[in-house]
Coordinates of C-alpha atoms and ligand atoms in Angstrom, one line a residue:
Chain C
M7 CA -3.8 4.1 23.7
K8 CA -3.5 8.4 24.8
K9 CA -5.5 10.5 22.0
M10 CA -2.8 12.2 19.6
S11 CA -3.2 14.9 17.6
V12 CA -1.7 14.6 14.0
D13 CA 0.5 17.2 15.1
D14 CA 2.0 15.2 17.4
K15 CA 2.0 12.7 15.2
L16 CA 4.4 13.7 13.0
G17 CA 6.2 15.8 15.3
L18 CA 7.2 11.8 15.9
N19 CA 8.2 11.8 12.2
K20 CA 12.2 11.9 10.5
F21 CA 12.2 15.3 8.1
Y22 CA 14.2 16.8 6.1
P23 CA 12.3 19.9 5.0
D24 CA 12.6 21.8 1.5
E25 CA 11.3 24.8 3.1
H26 CA 11.8 27.0 0.3
N27 CA 10.5 24.3 -2.9
P28 CA 7.1 23.3 -2.5
H29 CA 6.6 20.2 -4.4
I30 CA 2.7 20.4 -4.5
E31 CA 0.8 23.7 -5.6
I32 CA -2.6 23.9 -4.9
D33 CA -5.1 26.7 -6.9
P34 CA -5.6 29.5 -4.2
D35 CA -9.0 30.5 -6.6
F36 CA -11.2 28.1 -5.7
T37 CA -12.9 28.2 -4.0
D38 CA -15.9 25.3 -4.8
E39 CA -16.1 24.2 -0.1
K40 CA -17.2 20.6 -0.8
E41 CA -14.6 19.9 -2.9
I42 CA -12.2 22.2 -0.4
M43 CA -13.9 19.6 2.0
R44 CA -12.9 16.4 0.4
V45 CA -9.6 17.0 0.1
V46 CA -8.9 18.7 3.6
K47 CA -10.8 15.5 5.1
A48 CA -8.4 13.2 3.1
C49 CA -4.9 14.0 3.7
P50 CA -3.4 11.4 7.2
A51 CA -1.2 15.1 7.2
E52 CA -4.0 17.5 7.5
L53 CA -2.0 20.0 5.8
Y54 CA -4.5 21.7 3.4
K55 CA -7.3 24.3 5.7
Y56 CA -10.3 26.2 5.3
E57 CA -10.3 28.9 6.0
N58 CA -12.6 31.7 5.0
G59 CA -13.9 31.0 1.6
K60 CA -10.3 30.3 0.6
V61 CA -8.3 26.6 1.1
I62 CA -4.4 26.8 2.8
F63 CA -2.0 24.4 2.0
N64 CA 1.8 23.7 3.7
H65 CA 3.2 21.3 2.2
E66 CA 6.2 21.0 5.0
G67 CA 5.1 17.0 6.8
C68 CA 2.9 15.6 3.5
L69 CA 4.4 12.3 4.0
E70 CA 4.0 11.2 0.5
C71 CA 1.3 9.7 -0.6
G72 CA -0.2 11.0 -3.3
T73 CA -4.1 10.9 -1.5
C74 CA -5.2 14.8 -2.0
R75 CA -4.0 15.1 -5.6
V76 CA -6.1 11.8 -6.6
V77 CA -8.9 13.2 -4.2
S78 CA -9.3 16.6 -6.0
G79 CA -9.1 15.2 -9.8
G80 CA -7.5 18.0 -10.4
K81 CA -9.1 20.8 -9.2
V82 CA -8.1 21.7 -5.9
V83 CA -4.3 20.1 -6.3
R84 CA -3.0 21.6 -8.9
V85 CA 0.4 20.2 -9.7
W86 CA 2.1 17.4 -7.8
H87 CA 5.4 16.0 -7.2
Y88 CA 7.7 14.0 -5.1
P89 CA 9.9 16.1 -3.4
V90 CA 13.8 16.5 -5.5
G91 CA 15.5 13.8 -3.8
S92 CA 16.9 12.8 -0.4
M93 CA 14.3 16.4 1.2
G94 CA 11.0 14.8 2.3
I95 CA 9.6 12.0 4.7
E96 CA 12.7 9.7 5.5
Y97 CA 10.3 6.5 6.6
R98 CA 12.9 4.7 10.3
Q99 CA 9.8 1.9 9.7
G100 CA 8.0 2.0 7.6
Chain F
M14 CA -1.7 18.5 -15.5
Q15 CA 0.0 15.7 -17.5
D16 CA 1.6 18.2 -19.2
E17 CA 2.9 19.7 -15.0
L18 CA 3.9 16.3 -13.9
Q19 CA 6.4 16.1 -16.8
D20 CA 8.1 20.0 -15.8
I21 CA 9.5 18.4 -12.8
G22 CA 13.8 18.4 -14.8
K23 CA 15.3 22.1 -13.8
K24 CA 16.6 23.8 -16.1
G25 CA 19.6 24.2 -17.7
E26 CA 22.3 22.1 -18.8
V27 CA 22.3 18.9 -19.9
I28 CA 25.0 16.0 -18.8
V29 CA 24.5 13.6 -20.4
S30 CA 26.7 10.7 -18.7
D31 CA 29.2 8.4 -20.8
D32 CA 28.4 5.4 -18.6
R33 CA 25.7 3.2 -21.1
F34 CA 24.1 0.7 -18.6
D35 CA 22.1 -2.4 -19.5
A36 CA 19.4 -1.4 -17.4
I37 CA 18.7 1.5 -15.4
I38 CA 15.7 0.6 -13.0
V39 CA 13.4 3.2 -11.2
G40 CA 12.7 2.5 -7.3
A41 CA 14.5 0.4 -5.0
G42 CA 11.0 -0.7 -3.5
L43 CA 11.0 -4.5 -3.3
A44 CA 10.2 -5.1 -7.1
G45 CA 13.0 -3.0 -7.6
S46 CA 15.6 -4.4 -6.1
T47 CA 14.7 -8.1 -7.3
A48 CA 14.9 -6.9 -10.7
A49 CA 18.5 -5.4 -9.6
L50 CA 19.4 -8.4 -7.9
T51 CA 17.8 -10.7 -10.6
L52 CA 19.7 -8.5 -13.8
A53 CA 23.0 -8.5 -11.1
K54 CA 22.8 -12.7 -10.9
A55 CA 23.4 -12.5 -14.9
G56 CA 25.9 -10.4 -15.2
M57 CA 24.5 -7.3 -16.6
E58 CA 25.0 -3.5 -15.3
V59 CA 22.6 -2.6 -14.2
L60 CA 21.7 1.1 -12.8
V61 CA 18.9 1.7 -9.0
I62 CA 17.6 4.8 -9.6
E63 CA 16.6 5.2 -5.7
R64 CA 15.1 9.0 -5.2
G65 CA 14.9 7.7 -0.6
N66 CA 18.1 8.4 1.6
W67 CA 18.0 4.5 1.2
A68 CA 15.6 2.0 -0.2
G69 CA 12.9 1.7 2.3
A70 CA 13.2 5.4 3.2
K71 CA 10.0 6.1 1.6
N72 CA 8.3 2.3 1.9
V73 CA 5.3 1.6 4.1
S74 CA 2.9 -1.5 3.6
G75 CA 0.9 -3.1 5.6
G76 CA 2.6 -5.6 6.3
R77 CA 2.9 -9.2 5.9
L78 CA 4.7 -11.0 2.7
Y79 CA 3.6 -14.4 1.5
G80 CA 7.5 -15.2 1.4
H81 CA 6.8 -17.7 -1.9
A82 CA 8.0 -15.3 -4.1
L83 CA 11.3 -14.5 -2.7
E84 CA 12.4 -18.2 -1.9
K85 CA 12.7 -19.0 -4.9
I86 CA 15.2 -16.1 -5.4
L87 CA 16.9 -16.8 -1.9
P88 CA 16.0 -19.7 -0.4
G89 CA 16.0 -19.8 2.8
F90 CA 16.1 -15.8 3.1
A91 CA 14.3 -15.6 5.8
E92 CA 16.8 -17.6 8.2
E93 CA 19.3 -14.1 7.7
A94 CA 16.3 -11.6 6.5
P95 CA 14.9 -8.7 8.7
I96 CA 11.5 -10.7 9.8
E97 CA 9.6 -9.6 13.1
R98 CA 7.7 -12.5 13.2
K99 CA 6.2 -15.2 11.7
I100 CA 2.6 -15.4 11.2
T101 CA 0.8 -18.4 12.5
K102 CA -2.7 -17.0 13.6
E103 CA -5.2 -15.0 11.6
R104 CA -8.1 -13.5 12.8
I105 CA -10.9 -11.3 11.1
S106 CA -13.4 -9.4 12.4
L107 CA -16.6 -7.6 11.6
L108 CA -16.9 -4.4 14.1
S109 CA -20.0 -3.2 14.8
E110 CA -20.2 0.8 16.2
T111 CA -20.2 -1.3 20.2
A112 CA -19.0 -5.0 19.8
G113 CA -16.9 -6.8 17.3
T114 CA -17.0 -11.1 16.3
T115 CA -14.4 -12.2 15.0
I116 CA -12.6 -15.5 13.4
E117 CA -9.1 -17.0 15.2
Y118 CA -7.3 -19.3 12.9
A119 CA -4.3 -21.3 13.3
D120 CA -2.7 -23.6 11.0
E121 CA 0.3 -25.9 11.7
S122 CA 1.1 -25.5 7.5
F123 CA 1.7 -21.7 8.3
R124 CA 5.3 -22.5 9.2
K125 CA 7.0 -24.2 5.8
P126 CA 9.0 -22.2 3.9
E127 CA 6.6 -22.6 1.3
T128 CA 3.3 -21.2 2.0
A129 CA 4.5 -18.9 4.9
S130 CA 4.2 -15.5 5.4
Y131 CA 5.9 -13.0 7.7
S132 CA 5.2 -9.8 9.2
V133 CA 7.8 -6.5 8.0
L134 CA 9.0 -3.4 8.6
R135 CA 9.7 -2.2 5.2
S136 CA 12.8 0.7 5.5
K137 CA 14.2 -2.2 7.5
F138 CA 13.9 -5.1 4.7
D139 CA 13.9 -3.1 2.0
K140 CA 17.3 -1.6 2.4
W141 CA 17.9 -5.3 3.2
L142 CA 17.0 -6.4 -0.3
A143 CA 19.0 -4.3 -2.1
E144 CA 21.8 -4.7 -0.4
K145 CA 21.4 -8.7 -1.9
A146 CA 20.8 -6.8 -4.9
E147 CA 23.9 -4.6 -4.3
A148 CA 26.7 -7.5 -3.5
E149 CA 26.1 -9.1 -6.2
G150 CA 26.5 -6.1 -8.1
A151 CA 23.7 -3.8 -9.5
M152 CA 25.1 0.0 -8.5
F153 CA 22.0 1.3 -6.6
V154 CA 22.2 5.7 -6.5
T155 CA 20.4 7.6 -3.5
G156 CA 18.7 10.3 -2.4
I157 CA 18.0 11.3 -6.8
H158 CA 15.1 11.4 -8.1
A159 CA 14.6 10.4 -12.0
D160 CA 12.3 13.7 -13.2
E161 CA 11.8 12.4 -17.0
M162 CA 12.0 9.8 -18.9
I163 CA 14.0 9.8 -22.2
V164 CA 12.3 9.0 -25.6
K165 CA 13.8 9.7 -29.1
D166 CA 12.1 7.7 -31.7
G167 CA 9.2 6.4 -29.6
K168 CA 11.6 4.4 -28.2
V169 CA 12.4 4.9 -24.1
C170 CA 16.3 5.3 -23.8
G171 CA 16.4 6.5 -20.3
V172 CA 15.6 8.6 -17.2
K173 CA 16.3 12.2 -16.1
C174 CA 17.9 13.6 -12.7
G175 CA 17.8 17.0 -13.0
E176 CA 20.4 18.3 -15.5
E177 CA 22.2 14.7 -16.2
E178 CA 20.8 11.8 -18.6
M179 CA 21.1 8.5 -18.0
E180 CA 20.6 6.2 -21.3
A181 CA 20.3 2.2 -21.5
D182 CA 18.5 -0.8 -23.5
V183 CA 15.9 -0.5 -21.4
V184 CA 14.3 1.0 -18.6
I185 CA 11.9 -0.6 -15.6
L186 CA 10.3 1.6 -13.9
A187 CA 9.3 0.1 -10.4
D188 CA 8.4 3.7 -9.1
G189 CA 5.7 2.3 -6.6
V190 CA 1.5 3.6 -6.7
N191 CA 1.5 7.1 -8.3
S192 CA 4.2 6.3 -11.3
P193 CA 3.9 10.3 -12.6
L194 CA 6.0 8.9 -14.9
A195 CA 4.4 5.4 -16.6
Q196 CA 1.2 8.4 -16.6
S197 CA 3.6 10.7 -18.4
L198 CA 4.7 7.8 -21.0
G199 CA 0.9 7.3 -21.2
M200 CA 1.4 3.6 -20.4
K201 CA -0.7 3.8 -16.6
K202 CA -3.9 6.6 -16.0
E203 CA -4.5 8.9 -12.8
L204 CA -5.9 6.1 -10.4
A205 CA -9.8 7.3 -9.5
Q206 CA -10.9 8.1 -6.8
A207 CA -13.7 4.4 -6.8
E208 CA -10.3 2.2 -7.3
T209 CA -8.1 3.5 -5.2
A210 CA -7.9 4.1 -1.2
V211 CA -5.1 5.9 1.3
G212 CA -3.7 4.2 4.1
V213 CA -3.0 5.7 7.5
K214 CA -0.2 3.5 9.6
E215 CA 1.0 3.5 12.5
V216 CA 3.4 2.0 14.3
I217 CA 3.4 1.3 18.1
G218 CA 6.2 0.1 20.1
L219 CA 5.4 -2.2 22.9
E220 CA 7.5 -4.3 25.2
E221 CA 7.5 -8.1 23.2
K222 CA 6.8 -10.0 26.1
V223 CA 3.8 -7.8 26.3
I224 CA 2.3 -8.1 22.5
R225 CA 3.4 -12.6 22.5
D226 CA 0.5 -12.6 25.8
R227 CA -1.7 -9.9 24.3
F228 CA -1.9 -12.1 21.7
G229 CA -1.8 -15.1 22.4
L230 CA 2.3 -15.5 21.1
T231 CA 5.7 -18.0 21.4
E232 CA 8.9 -16.2 20.6
N233 CA 8.7 -15.8 17.3
E234 CA 5.4 -16.0 16.1
G235 CA 3.3 -13.6 14.4
C236 CA -0.6 -12.6 14.5
A237 CA -2.0 -11.5 11.2
W238 CA -5.6 -9.1 11.8
M239 CA -7.8 -7.8 10.0
M240 CA -10.6 -5.9 11.1
A241 CA -14.0 -5.0 9.0
G242 CA -16.7 -2.3 9.1
Y243 CA -16.8 0.1 12.0
P244 CA -13.4 1.4 10.8
S245 CA -14.4 2.9 7.6
D246 CA -17.5 4.3 9.0
G247 CA -19.5 2.2 6.1
G248 CA -17.4 3.6 2.9
I249 CA -14.9 0.5 2.0
G250 CA -12.1 -0.3 3.9
G251 CA -11.2 -2.4 6.7
M252 CA -9.1 -2.1 8.8
C253 CA -5.4 -4.7 9.6
L254 CA -2.8 -5.4 12.4
Y255 CA 0.0 -7.2 12.3
T256 CA 2.4 -7.9 15.1
N257 CA 6.4 -6.8 14.6
K258 CA 8.6 -7.5 17.4
E259 CA 8.8 -5.2 19.5
S260 CA 5.9 -2.6 17.7
L261 CA 2.0 -2.9 16.6
S262 CA 1.9 -2.0 13.0
L263 CA -2.2 -0.6 12.7
A264 CA -3.3 0.9 9.7
L265 CA -6.7 2.0 8.6
V266 CA -7.5 1.2 4.0
L267 CA -9.8 3.7 3.7
T268 CA -11.0 3.8 -0.9
T269 CA -10.6 7.8 -1.2
S270 CA -13.6 8.4 -3.3
Y271 CA -16.0 8.1 0.0
I272 CA -14.0 10.8 1.8
G273 CA -16.3 13.6 2.3
Q274 CA -19.7 11.4 2.6
S275 CA -18.3 10.7 6.5
E276 CA -18.3 13.7 8.8
L277 CA -15.1 12.9 9.6
S278 CA -12.1 13.2 8.5
V279 CA -9.4 10.4 7.3
P280 CA -7.1 10.9 10.9
Q281 CA -9.7 11.6 12.9
L282 CA -11.9 7.8 11.2
F283 CA -8.6 6.4 11.8
E284 CA -8.6 7.6 15.7
R285 CA -12.5 6.8 15.7
A286 CA -11.2 3.3 15.0
K287 CA -7.9 3.4 17.1
A288 CA -11.0 3.3 20.4
H289 CA -13.2 0.7 19.6
P290 CA -13.4 -1.2 22.6
V291 CA -12.0 -4.6 20.0
V292 CA -9.2 -2.1 19.5
A293 CA -8.2 -0.2 22.3
P294 CA -6.6 -2.8 24.4
L295 CA -4.1 -4.6 22.1
I296 CA -2.7 -0.8 22.0
E297 CA -3.0 -0.4 25.1
G298 CA 0.7 2.1 26.2
G299 CA 2.1 1.6 23.3
K300 CA 4.1 4.2 22.2
L301 CA 3.7 5.8 18.7
L302 CA 6.4 5.4 16.8
E303 CA 6.4 6.6 13.4
Y304 CA 2.8 7.7 11.3
S305 CA 3.1 7.5 7.4
A306 CA 0.4 7.3 4.9
H307 CA 0.2 5.8 1.6
L308 CA -2.1 4.3 -0.8
V309 CA -3.7 1.2 -2.4
T310 CA -5.2 1.0 -5.7
E311 CA -8.0 -1.0 -5.7
G312 CA -9.2 -1.6 -8.6
G313 CA -7.6 -5.2 -9.4
Y314 CA -7.5 -7.5 -12.9
N315 CA -9.0 -5.1 -14.1
M316 CA -7.1 -1.8 -13.8
I317 CA -3.6 -3.3 -15.5
P318 CA -2.2 -1.2 -16.8
T319 CA 0.0 -1.3 -20.1
L320 CA 3.3 -3.7 -18.5
Y321 CA 5.5 -2.9 -21.2
K322 CA 6.3 -0.4 -24.9
D323 CA 9.9 -0.2 -27.0
G324 CA 12.5 -0.2 -24.3
V325 CA 10.6 0.5 -20.6
L326 CA 8.6 -2.2 -18.8
L327 CA 6.3 -1.6 -15.5
A328 CA 6.2 -3.6 -12.7
G329 CA 4.5 -3.7 -8.9
D330 CA 2.6 -1.4 -7.6
A331 CA 3.9 0.6 -10.3
A332 CA 1.5 -1.5 -12.7
N333 CA -1.3 -1.6 -10.2
M334 CA -0.5 -4.9 -9.1
V335 CA -2.0 -4.8 -5.9
I336 CA -5.6 -7.3 -4.3
N337 CA -7.1 -6.3 -1.4
I338 CA -10.5 -8.9 -0.7
A339 CA -11.1 -8.5 2.4
Y340 CA -9.1 -11.2 4.4
T341 CA -5.7 -10.0 3.5
V342 CA -4.1 -7.5 1.3
R343 CA -0.9 -8.6 -1.1
G344 CA 1.3 -6.0 -2.9
M345 CA 4.5 -7.4 -2.1
D346 CA 4.9 -10.7 -3.9
F347 CA 3.6 -9.4 -6.7
A348 CA 6.5 -7.3 -6.4
I349 CA 9.4 -9.4 -5.4
E350 CA 8.2 -12.4 -8.7
S351 CA 6.9 -9.1 -11.4
G352 CA 10.5 -7.3 -10.8
R353 CA 12.1 -11.2 -11.1
L354 CA 9.8 -11.5 -14.2
A355 CA 10.8 -7.9 -16.1
A356 CA 14.6 -8.7 -15.4
E357 CA 13.9 -12.6 -17.2
T358 CA 12.4 -10.3 -19.8
V359 CA 15.3 -8.9 -20.0
I360 CA 17.9 -10.7 -19.9
K361 CA 16.5 -13.2 -22.6
A362 CA 16.1 -9.6 -25.0
K363 CA 19.6 -8.7 -24.8
E364 CA 20.5 -12.4 -26.1
K365 CA 18.1 -11.6 -28.8
G366 CA 20.1 -7.6 -28.4
D367 CA 16.6 -6.3 -29.1
F368 CA 14.3 -4.5 -26.6
S369 CA 11.4 -3.6 -29.3
A370 CA 7.5 -4.0 -27.6
S371 CA 7.4 -6.5 -29.2
T372 CA 10.2 -8.4 -27.6
L373 CA 9.4 -6.6 -24.2
S374 CA 5.8 -8.9 -24.9
A375 CA 7.1 -11.8 -23.6
Y376 CA 6.7 -10.2 -19.6
K377 CA 3.4 -10.3 -19.9
Q378 CA 2.9 -13.6 -21.2
M379 CA 5.0 -14.5 -18.3
L380 CA 2.9 -12.5 -16.0
D381 CA -0.1 -14.0 -17.1
N382 CA 1.5 -17.5 -16.8
S383 CA 2.4 -17.0 -13.5
F384 CA 0.4 -16.8 -10.0
V385 CA 0.8 -12.8 -10.3
L386 CA -1.8 -12.1 -12.9
R387 CA -3.2 -15.6 -12.3
D388 CA -4.4 -14.4 -8.4
M389 CA -5.3 -10.9 -10.2
Q390 CA -8.0 -12.7 -12.5
F391 CA -9.5 -15.4 -10.2
H392 CA -9.6 -12.5 -7.7
A393 CA -11.4 -9.2 -10.4
K394 CA -15.0 -9.5 -9.7
A395 CA -13.0 -8.8 -5.9
P396 CA -13.6 -4.9 -6.1
K397 CA -17.7 -6.0 -7.1
L398 CA -18.4 -7.0 -4.2
M399 CA -16.8 -4.8 -1.9
E400 CA -19.5 -2.4 -3.4
H401 CA -22.3 -4.8 -1.5
K402 CA -22.3 -1.9 1.3
E403 CA -24.2 -4.2 4.2
I404 CA -20.9 -5.8 4.9
F405 CA -19.3 -3.0 5.7
T406 CA -22.6 -1.1 7.6
K407 CA -25.5 -4.2 8.3
Y408 CA -23.6 -7.4 8.6
P409 CA -21.2 -6.7 12.1
Q410 CA -24.9 -5.3 13.5
M411 CA -26.4 -8.2 13.1
A412 CA -23.4 -10.2 14.0
Q413 CA -23.7 -8.3 16.6
E414 CA -27.3 -8.9 17.3
I415 CA -27.4 -12.9 17.0
F416 CA -24.5 -12.9 19.0
S417 CA -25.2 -10.6 21.4
E418 CA -28.7 -12.8 22.6
M419 CA -26.7 -16.0 22.9
Y420 CA -24.2 -15.4 25.3
T421 CA -25.8 -13.0 27.1
I422 CA -26.9 -14.9 30.5
D423 CA -29.2 -12.3 32.0
G424 CA -32.0 -14.7 33.8
N425 CA -34.0 -13.6 31.1
P426 CA -35.5 -16.1 29.0
R427 CA -33.7 -17.5 26.4
R428 CA -35.1 -18.2 22.6
H429 CA -34.3 -20.4 19.4
L430 CA -31.0 -18.8 17.9
L431 CA -33.5 -19.1 14.6
K432 CA -36.7 -16.9 16.2
F433 CA -33.3 -14.2 17.0
A434 CA -31.2 -14.7 14.0
K435 CA -34.5 -14.0 11.4
P436 CA -35.4 -10.9 12.0
A437 CA -31.0 -9.8 12.3
L438 CA -31.4 -11.3 9.6
K439 CA -34.2 -9.3 7.7
K440 CA -33.1 -6.1 9.2
A441 CA -29.7 -6.7 7.2
G442 CA -31.2 -6.7 4.0
G443 CA -32.6 -10.3 4.2
I444 CA -32.1 -14.1 2.7
F445 CA -31.8 -12.9 -0.8
K446 CA -29.0 -10.0 -0.3
L447 CA -27.2 -12.6 1.8
A448 CA -27.3 -14.2 -0.7
R449 CA -26.5 -12.6 -4.4
I450 CA -23.5 -11.6 -1.2
G451 CA -22.8 -15.0 -1.0
L452 CA -22.5 -16.2 -4.6
D453 CA -20.0 -12.5 -5.3
A454 CA -18.1 -13.8 -2.6
N455 CA -17.7 -16.7 -4.2
K456 CA -16.8 -16.5 -7.8
A457 CA -14.7 -13.6 -6.1
I458 CA -12.4 -14.8 -3.7
Ligands
FAD512 C1 -1.5 0.4 4.1 C2 -0.9 -0.8 3.0 C3 -1.7 -2.3 3.3 C4 -1.1 -2.7 2.7 N1 0.0 -4.2 3.5 C5 -0.3 -5.4 1.6 C6 0.3 -6.3 3.2 O1 -0.4 -6.7 4.6 N2 1.5 -7.3 1.8 C7 1.5 -7.0 1.1 O2 2.0 -7.9 0.3 N3 1.1 -6.8 0.8 C8 0.3 -5.2 0.7 N4 0.4 -3.5 0.8 C9 1.0 -3.7 -1.0 C10 2.5 -3.3 -1.2 O3 2.9 -3.2 -0.2 C11 3.6 -2.9 -1.8 O4 2.5 -3.1 -2.8 C12 4.3 -2.6 -1.8 O5 5.0 -2.3 -1.3 C13 4.9 -2.9 -3.4 O6 6.1 -2.6 -4.0 P1 7.3 -1.7 -5.1 O7 8.5 -2.5 -4.5 O8 5.8 -2.3 -6.6 O9 6.6 -0.5 -4.6 P2 7.5 0.4 -3.5 O10 6.8 -0.3 -2.9 O11 6.7 2.0 -3.3 O12 9.0 1.1 -4.3 C14 8.9 1.8 -4.5 C15 10.1 2.8 -5.2 O13 10.4 3.4 -5.8 C16 10.5 4.6 -5.0 N5 11.1 6.2 -5.9 C17 9.7 6.5 -6.2 N6 9.0 7.6 -7.4 C18 10.8 7.3 -7.8 C19 11.5 8.3 -8.8 N7 10.5 9.2 -10.1 N8 13.1 8.4 -8.8 C20 13.5 8.0 -8.0 N9 13.1 6.6 -6.4 C21 11.6 7.0 -7.4 C22 10.7 5.4 -3.9 O14 10.9 5.8 -3.2 C23 10.3 3.0 -3.5 O15 11.5 2.8 -2.9 C24 -0.1 -2.3 1.5 C25 0.2 -1.2 1.1 C26 -0.5 -0.8 1.9 C27 -0.6 0.9 1.9
SF4_513 S1 0.6 14.1 -1.4 FE1 -0.8 13.2 1.1 S2 0.4 14.0 3.5 FE2 1.2 15.1 1.1 S3 -0.1 16.7 1.5 FE3 -1.3 15.5 -0.4 S4 -2.1 13.8 1.2 FE4 -0.9 15.0 2.1

């Protein structure tokens, strides 16, 4: 089976994006690289990036697992909710 | 964080619904729909609130369903339900970087309904179960997220969704592993990293015939395959594979506290595992159908939260009812049984007209006497067993060294088994370490 990027994998999923309503909020001023890198490595959807000493996050493509919240222990991820009803990922296999 | 978790509802005018239900269930997964089915059958008015656009739209599992729990409620369910295959073959492998040692076990008794297990895809299966509950009269509202609990004088009496409030005598929280709602009530703590694993999963499409040939199966038979060692890169975890009708479910489960210790990210570890010489041929030619992720609790019995309070009960993953014991992951049969028992408790409470914690405590007693907490308690030491790193690191290598010498015939002088097995065992930590792990395993699994 050929190797695929996470972006390509997410491209096969069905999403109802809620563009202007992020359900996860990060602390943009948090700078501890080690902690940030753990969250970057943890997210199955690769939605966290570490660039120029800062954490960057985009909620679109979120698989709604909760891993980032658990791994960050309240540090990088400040607020974590599910998206509002009916928005976000829709699994057709499960 | 806790405050923020509660601060979900949109501000504005509150609409209090005139309809009052006997019970509100949050979440139409296996726990929620089973509870709804049981309550509706008993003639109770029940409302299920599900955030997905249909029951199953948000749900992910490994997934093999042990049929026994549902068999009690819907005998012969597998004849009609959208199951994938009946599991007739179990395989377990220890993978080192370049090799794999596999044990296969097949058993006629796996075919009997009481002991059978089935591969399932949750988005189809949960939808079917919800429809069963609906047919009994349960009311489902989908695409609605329950934002907040309504608590009056310390008693839970409903939920708030956006600007609407819905009230009931009792609420069953079957909202899955994260359960911010149970957290907001102080019934469940935030999931601890050492006790929580992330599961990343791919459903990989393959022709039906290819699956049969590749795994040596007849038409409706299936294979469950657990793999430990290389996939988790020295961390606690492993990979599982289940054959579906026309696809494979392949998932990597990794304890979250380990993340960051490996150079690789979770998605990279998954890709690495897929390229392993034992795994790659199994998925060769496959087409990715879906990529998903979900948390699994691993703390077992010691992680069971407060199960009831005035006006509220927790069932399934919301109550951390999962065991991960290397050769299998179980949570779906626990979700079904706890959903049923939560409903039975509510039916009795309704007869008494009392939904206080003291009446609802019957739930805990029923769970204690059921396979749910009995099996969870039985395997209570499994999380400790998994802390022996050798299982994931050195033992796959040891197996490789032993079997490699046994099976490599190249004209070089042969040695007796003990000659090469002993040094391999020594390298892996020695006989006493193995004995210690053996003893721990004996107590845990
Ligand atoms: C990778 C992996 C492999 C696994 N393998 C197996 C296996 O092989 N066998 C097995 O038995 N178990 C397995 N499990 C465990 C099993 O999947 C779970 O135990 C089971 O799904 C729990 O069911 P549930 O009904 O309690 O929760 P869920 O299936 O999570 O259902 C919760 C429901 O609540 C809804 N919801 C959540 N919050 C809200 C809200 N606020 N408002 C409205 N709706 C809400 C969700 O959309 C969802 O429908 C595995 C788990 C994972 C992650
Ligand atoms: S919930 Fe899961 S998929 Fe979404 S951002 Fe967090 S880790 Fe990534």
